Coordinates of C-alpha atoms in Angstrom, one line a residue:
X285 CA -35.5 -114.1 -193.6
X286 CA -37.9 -111.4 -192.7
X287 CA -37.7 -108.1 -191.9
X288 CA -38.1 -107.0 -188.4
X289 CA -41.6 -105.6 -187.2
X290 CA -43.4 -104.4 -184.2
X291 CA -43.9 -108.0 -183.5
X292 CA -42.2 -109.4 -180.5
X293 CA -41.1 -112.8 -179.8
X294 CA -41.9 -113.1 -176.3
X295 CA -45.3 -111.7 -176.5
X296 CA -47.7 -114.3 -176.3
X297 CA -50.0 -111.9 -178.5
X298 CA -47.3 -112.0 -181.5
X299 CA -47.9 -115.8 -182.2
X300 CA -51.6 -115.0 -182.8
X301 CA -50.6 -112.0 -184.9
X302 CA -48.0 -113.7 -186.6
X303 CA -48.1 -113.0 -190.2
X304 CA -48.2 -116.3 -192.6
X305 CA -45.4 -117.9 -193.7
X306 CA -47.2 -117.7 -197.0
X307 CA -47.2 -113.9 -197.2
X308 CA -46.2 -112.7 -200.6
X309 CA -44.0 -109.5 -201.2
X310 CA -47.2 -107.3 -202.0
X311 CA -48.6 -108.5 -198.6
X312 CA -45.5 -107.7 -196.5
X313 CA -45.6 -104.2 -197.8
X314 CA -48.9 -103.8 -197.0
X315 CA -48.6 -104.9 -193.7
X316 CA -45.3 -103.1 -192.7
X317 CA -47.4 -100.3 -194.3
X318 CA -50.2 -100.5 -191.8
X319 CA -47.9 -101.1 -189.2
X320 CA -46.0 -97.7 -189.4
X321 CA -49.7 -95.8 -190.0
X322 CA -50.3 -97.5 -186.8
X323 CA -47.2 -96.2 -185.0
X324 CA -47.8 -92.8 -186.3
X325 CA -51.5 -92.8 -185.2
X326 CA -49.8 -94.1 -181.7
X327 CA -46.9 -91.4 -181.5
X328 CA -49.9 -88.5 -182.6
X329 CA -52.1 -89.6 -179.6
X330 CA -49.1 -89.3 -177.4
X331 CA -48.1 -86.2 -178.5
X332 CA -52.0 -84.9 -177.7
X333 CA -52.3 -86.5 -174.5
X334 CA -48.8 -84.6 -174.0
X335 CA -50.0 -81.1 -174.9
X336 CA -53.6 -81.7 -173.3
X337 CA -51.6 -82.4 -169.9
X338 CA -49.8 -79.1 -170.2
X339 CA -52.8 -77.3 -171.2
X340 CA -54.1 -78.6 -167.7
X341 CA -51.5 -77.6 -165.7
X342 CA -51.6 -74.2 -167.1
X343 CA -54.9 -73.6 -167.2
X344 CA -54.9 -74.2 -163.2
X345 CA -54.0 -71.0 -162.6
X346 CA -57.3 -69.9 -165.0
X347 CA -60.4 -68.3 -163.7
X348 CA -63.5 -69.9 -164.9
X349 CA -66.7 -67.6 -164.7
X350 CA -70.1 -68.4 -165.5
X351 CA -72.9 -66.2 -166.7
X352 CA -76.1 -67.5 -165.5
X353 CA -79.8 -66.7 -165.4
X354 CA -83.1 -66.8 -167.4
X355 CA -83.5 -66.1 -171.3
X356 CA -83.5 -62.6 -172.2
X357 CA -81.8 -61.5 -168.6
X358 CA -79.2 -59.9 -170.5
X359 CA -76.1 -62.8 -169.9
X360 CA -75.1 -62.4 -173.8
X361 CA -75.0 -58.8 -173.7
X362 CA -72.9 -58.8 -170.6
X363 CA -70.7 -61.3 -172.4
X364 CA -70.1 -58.3 -175.1
X365 CA -69.5 -55.9 -172.5
X366 CA -66.5 -58.3 -171.3
X367 CA -65.3 -58.9 -174.9
X368 CA -65.5 -54.7 -175.5
X369 CA -63.6 -54.4 -172.5
X370 CA -60.6 -57.1 -172.8
X371 CA -60.6 -58.2 -176.3
X372 CA -62.2 -55.3 -178.4
X373 CA -60.7 -56.1 -182.1
X374 CA -62.8 -59.1 -182.0
X375 CA -65.8 -57.2 -181.5
X376 CA -64.5 -55.3 -184.9
X377 CA -64.3 -58.2 -186.7
X378 CA -67.8 -59.4 -185.9
X379 CA -69.0 -56.1 -186.9
X380 CA -70.2 -56.8 -190.2
X381 CA -71.7 -60.2 -189.2
X382 CA -74.2 -58.8 -186.5
X383 CA -76.6 -57.3 -189.7
X384 CA -78.2 -60.0 -190.4
X385 CA -79.1 -60.2 -186.8
X386 CA -80.3 -56.5 -186.5
X387 CA -82.0 -56.9 -189.5
X388 CA -83.6 -60.0 -188.3
X389 CA -84.6 -58.2 -185.2
X390 CA -86.3 -55.5 -187.5
X391 CA -87.9 -57.8 -189.7
X392 CA -89.4 -59.7 -186.7
X393 CA -90.6 -56.8 -185.1
X394 CA -92.5 -55.5 -187.9
X395 CA -94.2 -58.9 -188.2
X396 CA -95.0 -58.9 -184.6
X397 CA -96.6 -55.3 -184.9
X398 CA -98.7 -56.1 -188.2
X399 CA -99.7 -59.3 -186.3
X400 CA -101.1 -57.7 -183.5
X401 CA -102.6 -55.0 -185.6
X402 CA -104.4 -58.0 -187.6
X403 CA -106.1 -59.5 -184.0
X404 CA -107.5 -55.6 -183.5
X405 CA -109.1 -55.4 -187.0
X406 CA -106.1 -52.7 -187.9
X407 CA -108.1 -50.0 -185.4
X408 CA -108.9 -48.9 -181.7
X409 CA -110.8 -46.6 -180.5
X410 CA -108.6 -44.2 -178.1
X411 CA -112.0 -43.3 -176.4
X412 CA -112.7 -47.0 -175.3
X413 CA -110.5 -49.5 -172.7
X414 CA -111.7 -53.1 -173.9
X415 CA -110.5 -55.1 -177.0
X416 CA -114.3 -55.9 -176.9
X417 CA -115.6 -52.0 -177.6
X418 CA -113.3 -51.6 -180.4
X419 CA -114.8 -50.1 -183.6
X420 CA -114.7 -52.2 -186.7
X421 CA -116.2 -51.8 -190.1
X422 CA -117.7 -54.4 -192.5
X423 CA -118.6 -57.6 -191.4
X424 CA -117.3 -58.8 -188.2
X425 CA -115.6 -62.1 -187.5
X426 CA -118.3 -65.2 -186.6
X427 CA -118.2 -66.0 -183.0
X428 CA -119.4 -64.6 -179.9
X429 CA -116.4 -62.4 -179.4
X430 CA -117.0 -60.5 -182.6
X431 CA -117.7 -56.7 -181.5
X432 CA -121.5 -55.3 -182.1
X433 CA -121.6 -52.4 -184.1
X434 CA -124.4 -49.8 -183.3
X435 CA -126.0 -48.1 -186.0
X436 CA -125.3 -44.6 -185.9
X437 CA -128.4 -42.2 -186.1
X438 CA -128.1 -38.9 -187.7
X439 CA -130.3 -36.0 -186.4
X440 CA -130.7 -35.3 -190.3
X441 CA -131.6 -38.2 -191.5
X442 CA -135.7 -38.2 -192.3
X443 CA -138.0 -40.3 -189.7
X444 CA -134.4 -40.4 -187.8
X445 CA -133.8 -43.8 -190.1
X446 CA -130.0 -45.3 -189.1
X447 CA -127.2 -44.3 -191.8
X448 CA -123.6 -44.1 -191.7
X449 CA -121.9 -40.6 -191.3
X450 CA -119.7 -39.8 -194.2
X451 CA -118.0 -36.9 -192.3
X452 CA -114.2 -37.3 -191.9
X453 CA -114.3 -36.3 -188.4
X454 CA -116.7 -39.3 -187.6
X455 CA -115.2 -41.9 -185.5
X456 CA -116.0 -44.8 -188.0
X457 CA -114.9 -42.7 -191.0
X458 CA -111.6 -42.2 -188.8
X459 CA -111.9 -46.1 -188.4
X460 CA -111.9 -46.8 -192.0
X461 CA -109.2 -44.4 -192.8
X462 CA -106.9 -46.2 -190.4
X463 CA -107.7 -49.6 -191.6
X464 CA -106.9 -48.7 -195.2
X465 CA -103.7 -46.9 -194.5
X466 CA -102.5 -50.2 -192.3
X467 CA -103.7 -52.5 -195.2
X468 CA -101.3 -50.5 -197.7
X469 CA -98.7 -50.6 -195.2
X470 CA -98.9 -54.5 -194.7
X471 CA -99.0 -54.9 -198.6
X472 CA -96.0 -52.9 -199.0
X473 CA -94.1 -54.3 -196.1
X474 CA -95.1 -58.0 -197.2
X475 CA -92.0 -58.8 -199.1
X476 CA -89.5 -57.7 -196.0
X477 CA -91.7 -59.2 -193.8
X478 CA -91.6 -62.6 -195.9
X479 CA -87.9 -62.9 -195.2
X480 CA -87.9 -63.6 -191.7
X481 CA -87.7 -67.3 -192.1
X482 CA -84.9 -67.0 -194.7
X483 CA -82.5 -64.7 -191.9
X484 CA -83.9 -67.2 -189.2
X485 CA -82.5 -70.1 -191.1
X486 CA -79.3 -68.4 -192.1
X487 CA -78.6 -67.6 -188.5
X488 CA -79.7 -70.6 -186.9
X489 CA -78.0 -72.9 -189.6
X490 CA -81.2 -75.1 -189.8
X491 CA -80.9 -76.4 -186.5
X492 CA -84.7 -76.5 -185.0
X493 CA -84.7 -76.4 -181.2
X494 CA -88.0 -77.6 -179.3
X495 CA -89.1 -77.1 -175.9
X496 CA -87.0 -74.0 -175.6
X497 CA -89.4 -71.1 -176.0
X498 CA -91.8 -70.3 -178.9
X499 CA -90.8 -68.7 -182.3
X500 CA -87.1 -68.2 -181.4
X501 CA -83.9 -68.4 -182.9
X502 CA -81.0 -70.5 -181.4
X503 CA -77.7 -70.1 -182.4
X504 CA -74.3 -72.1 -181.4
X505 CA -71.3 -70.4 -180.7
X506 CA -69.2 -69.6 -184.2
X507 CA -72.8 -68.3 -185.8
X508 CA -70.4 -65.2 -186.1
X509 CA -68.1 -67.1 -188.5
X510 CA -70.7 -69.0 -190.2
X511 CA -72.6 -65.9 -191.3
X512 CA -69.3 -64.5 -192.7
X513 CA -67.6 -67.7 -194.3
X514 CA -70.7 -69.4 -195.2
X515 CA -72.3 -66.1 -197.2
X516 CA -72.2 -68.0 -200.9
X517 CA -73.3 -71.2 -199.1
X518 CA -69.5 -72.0 -199.1
X519 CA -66.3 -72.0 -197.1
X520 CA -63.9 -69.5 -199.0
X521 CA -60.5 -71.3 -199.1
X522 CA -57.7 -68.5 -199.0
X523 CA -54.5 -69.5 -201.1
X524 CA -51.2 -69.7 -198.9
X525 CA -49.6 -66.8 -200.9
X526 CA -52.5 -64.5 -199.9
X527 CA -52.2 -65.5 -196.0
X528 CA -52.0 -62.8 -193.4
X529 CA -53.5 -60.1 -196.1
X530 CA -56.6 -58.7 -194.6
X531 CA -60.0 -60.7 -196.0
X532 CA -62.1 -58.2 -198.4
X533 CA -65.8 -57.8 -197.1
X534 CA -68.0 -61.0 -198.1
X535 CA -71.3 -60.1 -200.2
X536 CA -74.1 -62.1 -198.7
X537 CA -76.8 -62.1 -201.3
X538 CA -79.2 -62.6 -198.9
X539 CA -78.2 -59.7 -196.5
X540 CA -78.0 -57.4 -199.3
X541 CA -81.2 -57.9 -200.6
X542 CA -83.1 -57.3 -197.1
X543 CA -80.8 -54.3 -196.7
X544 CA -82.1 -53.2 -200.2
X545 CA -85.6 -53.8 -199.3
X546 CA -85.2 -51.9 -196.1
X547 CA -83.8 -49.1 -197.6
X548 CA -86.7 -49.0 -199.7
X549 CA -89.1 -49.4 -197.1
X550 CA -87.9 -47.2 -194.4
X551 CA -90.2 -44.4 -194.9
X552 CA -93.1 -47.3 -194.7
X553 CA -91.9 -49.0 -191.6
X554 CA -91.2 -44.9 -190.3
X555 CA -95.0 -44.7 -190.9
X556 CA -95.9 -48.0 -188.9
X557 CA -94.1 -47.4 -186.2
X558 CA -95.7 -43.6 -185.8
X559 CA -99.3 -45.0 -186.7
X560 CA -101.6 -43.6 -184.3
X561 CA -103.3 -47.1 -183.9
X562 CA -99.5 -48.9 -183.1
X563 CA -99.4 -45.8 -180.7
X564 CA -102.8 -46.6 -179.1
X565 CA -101.7 -50.4 -178.5
X566 CA -98.6 -49.6 -177.2
X567 CA -99.6 -46.8 -174.9
X568 CA -102.4 -49.3 -173.3
X569 CA -99.9 -52.1 -173.4
X570 CA -102.2 -54.2 -175.5
X571 CA -98.7 -54.8 -177.6
X572 CA -95.4 -55.4 -175.7
X573 CA -92.4 -54.7 -177.6
X574 CA -89.3 -56.1 -176.3
X575 CA -86.7 -53.4 -175.3
X576 CA -84.3 -54.2 -178.5
X577 CA -87.4 -54.0 -180.7
X578 CA -88.3 -50.4 -180.0
X579 CA -84.6 -49.4 -180.0
X580 CA -84.1 -50.6 -183.9
X581 CA -87.2 -49.3 -185.1
X582 CA -86.6 -45.7 -183.6
X583 CA -83.2 -45.6 -184.9
X584 CA -84.7 -47.1 -188.6
X585 CA -83.7 -43.9 -190.3
X586 CA -79.9 -45.2 -189.7
X587 CA -80.3 -48.9 -189.9
X588 CA -81.9 -48.6 -193.4
X589 CA -79.4 -46.8 -194.8
X590 CA -77.3 -48.1 -198.0
X591 CA -73.9 -47.7 -196.2
X592 CA -75.3 -49.0 -192.7
X593 CA -72.3 -50.6 -190.7
X594 CA -73.8 -51.8 -186.9
X595 CA -72.4 -49.5 -184.2
X596 CA -71.3 -51.2 -180.8
X597 CA -74.8 -49.7 -179.2
X598 CA -76.4 -51.6 -182.0
X599 CA -74.6 -54.9 -181.0
X600 CA -75.1 -54.6 -177.6
X601 CA -79.2 -54.2 -178.2
X602 CA -79.2 -57.2 -180.7
X603 CA -80.9 -60.1 -179.7
X604 CA -80.5 -63.7 -180.5
X605 CA -80.8 -66.4 -178.4
X606 CA -78.2 -68.5 -177.3
X607 CA -78.2 -72.6 -177.6
X608 CA -76.1 -74.5 -175.2
X609 CA -73.1 -73.2 -173.6
X610 CA -70.1 -71.0 -175.6
X611 CA -67.0 -70.3 -174.4
X612 CA -64.8 -67.0 -174.3
X613 CA -61.4 -66.5 -173.5
X614 CA -59.9 -63.3 -172.4
X615 CA -56.4 -62.0 -171.0
X616 CA -57.3 -60.1 -168.2
X617 CA -54.2 -58.0 -166.5
X618 CA -54.5 -58.0 -162.7
X619 CA -52.0 -56.0 -160.7
X620 CA -49.4 -56.6 -163.5
X621 CA -50.1 -60.3 -163.9
X622 CA -51.9 -61.7 -166.7
X623 CA -54.6 -64.0 -165.8
X624 CA -56.7 -66.4 -169.0
X625 CA -60.5 -66.1 -167.9
X626 CA -62.9 -68.2 -169.3
X627 CA -66.3 -66.9 -170.0
X628 CA -69.3 -69.4 -170.4
X629 CA -72.4 -67.6 -172.0
X630 CA -75.1 -70.4 -171.3
X631 CA -78.7 -70.7 -172.8
X632 CA -81.5 -69.5 -170.1
X633 CA -84.5 -71.1 -171.5
X634 CA -85.8 -73.7 -169.4
X635 CA -84.8 -76.5 -172.2
X636 CA -81.1 -75.5 -172.6
X637 CA -80.6 -75.4 -168.4
X638 CA -79.6 -78.8 -168.4
X639 CA -76.3 -77.9 -170.3
X640 CA -75.0 -75.9 -167.3
X641 CA -74.2 -78.8 -164.9
X642 CA -71.1 -80.0 -166.6
X643 CA -69.4 -76.7 -165.9
X644 CA -70.4 -76.3 -162.3
X645 CA -67.7 -78.6 -160.5
X646 CA -64.6 -76.3 -161.8
X647 CA -65.9 -73.0 -161.8
X648 CA -64.7 -70.5 -159.7
X649 CA -67.0 -67.8 -160.1
X650 CA -70.9 -67.0 -161.3
X651 CA -72.2 -64.2 -162.1
X652 CA -76.0 -64.5 -162.0
X653 CA -78.1 -62.0 -164.2
X654 CA -82.0 -61.2 -163.1
X655 CA -84.0 -58.9 -165.0
X656 CA -85.9 -56.9 -162.3
X657 CA -87.7 -55.0 -164.9
X658 CA -89.6 -58.3 -165.8
X659 CA -92.0 -57.9 -163.0
X660 CA -94.9 -57.8 -165.5
X661 CA -93.5 -60.2 -167.7
X662 CA -94.6 -64.1 -167.8
X663 CA -92.1 -66.9 -169.3
X664 CA -92.2 -67.7 -173.1
X665 CA -92.1 -71.4 -172.1
X666 CA -94.6 -71.4 -169.5
X667 CA -97.0 -68.3 -169.4
X668 CA -98.3 -69.2 -166.1
X669 CA -95.1 -68.1 -164.6
X670 CA -93.8 -64.7 -164.1
X671 CA -90.1 -64.3 -164.6
X672 CA -89.1 -62.8 -161.5
X673 CA -90.8 -65.9 -159.6
X674 CA -88.7 -67.9 -162.4
X675 CA -85.5 -65.6 -161.2
X676 CA -85.8 -66.6 -157.8
X677 CA -86.2 -69.7 -158.1
X678 CA -83.1 -70.6 -160.8
X679 CA -81.1 -68.6 -158.0
X680 CA -82.3 -71.1 -155.4
X681 CA -81.4 -74.0 -157.5
X682 CA -78.0 -72.5 -157.9
X683 CA -77.3 -71.0 -154.2
X684 CA -78.4 -74.9 -152.6
X685 CA -76.3 -76.7 -155.3
X686 CA -73.7 -78.4 -153.5
X687 CA -71.1 -78.3 -156.6
X688 CA -71.3 -74.9 -156.0
X689 CA -70.9 -73.8 -152.3
X690 CA -67.3 -72.7 -152.8
X691 CA -68.0 -70.5 -156.1
X692 CA -67.6 -66.8 -156.0
X693 CA -71.2 -65.4 -156.3
X694 CA -72.2 -62.3 -157.8
X695 CA -75.1 -60.8 -158.3
X696 CA -76.8 -58.7 -161.2
X697 CA -80.0 -57.3 -160.8
X698 CA -80.6 -56.2 -164.6
X699 CA -82.5 -53.8 -166.5
X700 CA -83.1 -51.1 -164.2
X701 CA -83.3 -48.4 -166.9
X702 CA -86.4 -50.4 -168.0
X703 CA -88.0 -51.1 -164.4
X704 CA -87.5 -46.9 -163.9
X705 CA -89.2 -46.4 -167.1
X706 CA -91.9 -48.6 -166.6
X707 CA -92.8 -47.3 -162.8
X708 CA -92.5 -43.2 -164.5
X709 CA -95.1 -44.6 -167.0
X710 CA -97.7 -45.6 -163.8
X711 CA -97.0 -49.3 -164.0
X712 CA -98.2 -50.9 -160.8
X713 CA -96.1 -53.8 -159.4
X714 CA -98.2 -54.8 -157.1
X715 CA -100.9 -55.9 -159.9
X716 CA -98.4 -58.7 -160.8
X717 CA -96.9 -59.2 -157.7
X718 CA -99.2 -59.4 -154.9
X719 CA -96.6 -59.6 -151.9
X720 CA -95.8 -56.1 -153.0
X721 CA -98.8 -54.8 -151.4
X722 CA -99.3 -51.1 -150.5
X723 CA -95.4 -50.2 -151.1
X724 CA -94.6 -47.0 -152.4
X725 CA -94.5 -47.8 -155.9
X726 CA -91.1 -45.7 -156.8
X727 CA -87.8 -46.7 -158.2
X728 CA -85.9 -47.1 -154.8
X729 CA -88.8 -49.3 -152.7
X730 CA -88.9 -51.3 -155.7
X731 CA -85.4 -52.0 -156.3
X732 CA -84.8 -52.8 -152.5
X733 CA -87.7 -54.7 -152.5
X734 CA -86.5 -57.3 -155.1
X735 CA -83.0 -57.2 -153.6
X736 CA -84.6 -58.3 -150.7
X737 CA -85.9 -61.3 -152.0
X738 CA -82.7 -62.5 -153.5
X739 CA -80.7 -61.8 -150.5
X740 CA -83.2 -63.9 -148.6
X741 CA -82.8 -66.7 -150.9
X742 CA -78.8 -66.7 -150.5
X743 CA -79.1 -66.7 -146.8
X744 CA -81.3 -69.4 -146.5
X745 CA -78.8 -71.5 -148.8
X746 CA -75.1 -70.5 -147.5
X747 CA -73.9 -72.9 -145.2
X748 CA -70.3 -71.6 -145.9
X749 CA -71.2 -67.9 -144.9
X750 CA -69.9 -66.8 -148.8
X751 CA -70.4 -62.9 -149.6
X752 CA -73.0 -62.3 -151.9
X753 CA -71.9 -59.3 -154.1
X754 CA -74.7 -57.5 -155.4
X755 CA -75.0 -55.0 -158.0
X756 CA -77.8 -53.0 -159.9
X757 CA -77.3 -52.8 -163.4
X758 CA -78.2 -51.9 -167.1
X759 CA -75.7 -54.0 -168.7
X760 CA -76.4 -51.8 -172.3
X761 CA -74.6 -49.1 -170.9
X762 CA -71.0 -49.3 -171.5
X763 CA -69.3 -46.8 -169.2
X764 CA -71.4 -47.9 -165.9
X765 CA -70.8 -52.1 -166.9
X766 CA -67.4 -51.8 -167.4
X767 CA -66.9 -50.1 -163.7
X768 CA -69.1 -52.6 -162.4
X769 CA -67.0 -55.4 -164.7
X770 CA -63.5 -54.0 -163.0
X771 CA -65.2 -54.0 -159.4
X772 CA -66.2 -57.8 -160.3
X773 CA -62.9 -58.8 -161.9
X774 CA -61.3 -57.7 -158.3
X775 CA -63.6 -59.3 -155.8
X776 CA -63.1 -62.3 -157.9
X777 CA -59.6 -62.4 -158.1
X778 CA -59.2 -61.8 -154.5
X779 CA -61.8 -64.6 -153.9
X780 CA -59.7 -67.0 -156.6
X781 CA -56.8 -66.2 -154.6
X782 CA -58.0 -66.9 -151.0
X783 CA -59.8 -70.5 -152.3
X784 CA -56.3 -71.2 -153.6
X785 CA -54.6 -70.1 -150.1
X786 CA -52.4 -67.6 -152.3
X787 CA -53.0 -64.9 -149.4

C-alpha cells in the first residue's frame, strides 16, 4: 500500500502526475522529499504574502515624500538634514565611511586645478584679460591659438637689440618662476592625484553609468555599508557570540594610504590653493570650482590631519552623485502621533530622471529643489542649457503631471548663500539671463525675480488650485534648514490629513 501523498484521487491532473507503479523505494523517498520541499516553499510564499499584506495595511498611514530637482541642486544634502533631525544616530554610524567621499572630493578638486593650470600653461598675466594674451615662456604649442610673445627690448642693450631681461621683477621672470613652482607642485602631488580613479571605483562599486554627466561618480543606496564592510574586499562575518557588541573600526588599506599621502602633501596643497595663478584664475572666473571643492580646500589642514574624522558640516558639504532612487525611512512625531515618513532621494541628472516615474502614483508630497545660484552655470550633460532654464522646465513637467495633481508641493529655492556671494562679487545676472534686463542686480531683486518665474509655472499648471509653499534656503545651514523642515513637516501633515478626509 502506498504512503498517502499530496495527490488527490479526484483531481484529473493527479492521474497524469501519478507515480509509476514500478516506482522503487529510493524513488518514492525522493518523491516525498520533493513534495515536502514544495509544501515548505508554498507555505513560505503564503507567509510572505501575509506579511506584505500586513505591511501594506500599516503603510496606509505612512507619508511618502519625494525630493526632486536637477543634479547638484542640494537634494541629497537636504536628505542628510532630515537624517540629522530624525535619525541622528545613523549619521554617526556612517561618519567614518564619509572619509572616502571627502578624500575623493579633495583629490578630484586638486586634479581639476592642475588640469586647468596646464591649459593656461601654468601662468596668467594679471595685467591682461584674455586667454590669448597670457605670458608664456619657451616654445608655444603649435596652432593658431598659440600665444605670440614679442621680444623685450632693453634700453641698455647695444644697438637696441632684443634680449630677455633677467631682472627678478620682470614679468617674464615672474612667469618663469610661477611656472616652475606649479610644475614642482604638480610633480609632488602626482601620486595623490593618481589615486582619483581608485577612489572612484571604490565609491561606485565598479558600476559605470553613461549618459548622465561627464566624469562623475554615481553611487546607489547602501554605498556607506559597502565602504565599511568591503574595506578588505570582503564582508566581515561576525561570530554569533559577539552579536550585539560594537564593531571595531575597519581599516581600509586604500583610505589609510590616501590619508597618509594627504598628510604628507598638505603643505603642497595649501601652497597650490594660495598660488597667485590659481587665485588669479578664480578671480577672473577662468576656473570655476564647486562650492564643496572650495570648502574642503580651505579646510585642508584639518582634513589632512592623521586623526581626521568627518564633522557633520563636512558630511553636509560632501558631494557624491546619486544613481537611481534611494529610500530613507524616518519616524516623525507630529502632535504626539508617530508617523513613518518614506523619503525618496533621486538621481537628478537627465539620464536618471526616468527612474522617478514609478514613485509618482502614491506620493503624498514633493519637495522640489532648485539652485538659484546657478544662473551662470550650464548642465554638465548639455552645455547649451542654462541650469535655471533646466530647473524651470523640470518644474513645469512636475506641475503638469496628472499623477501629481493632488500631491502637496513645496519649492526650495536653494543655495541663496552662494547667490548672495556671486552678486556681491559683481557678477551680473543679465549677462546669463537676458530677460532679467536692467533690473537692479541686488539679492532681493534677483530672488524675487526667480521666485516669480517658478510661481508663474505653477499657476499655469494648477487645475486643482493647489497651494505652493516656497522657501529660500541654504541646505548646508543646519539651524535654518531644520527650522524650515519643521514648517514643511507640519504643512505636509495638514495636507495629508485633509486628503485622507480626517479633518
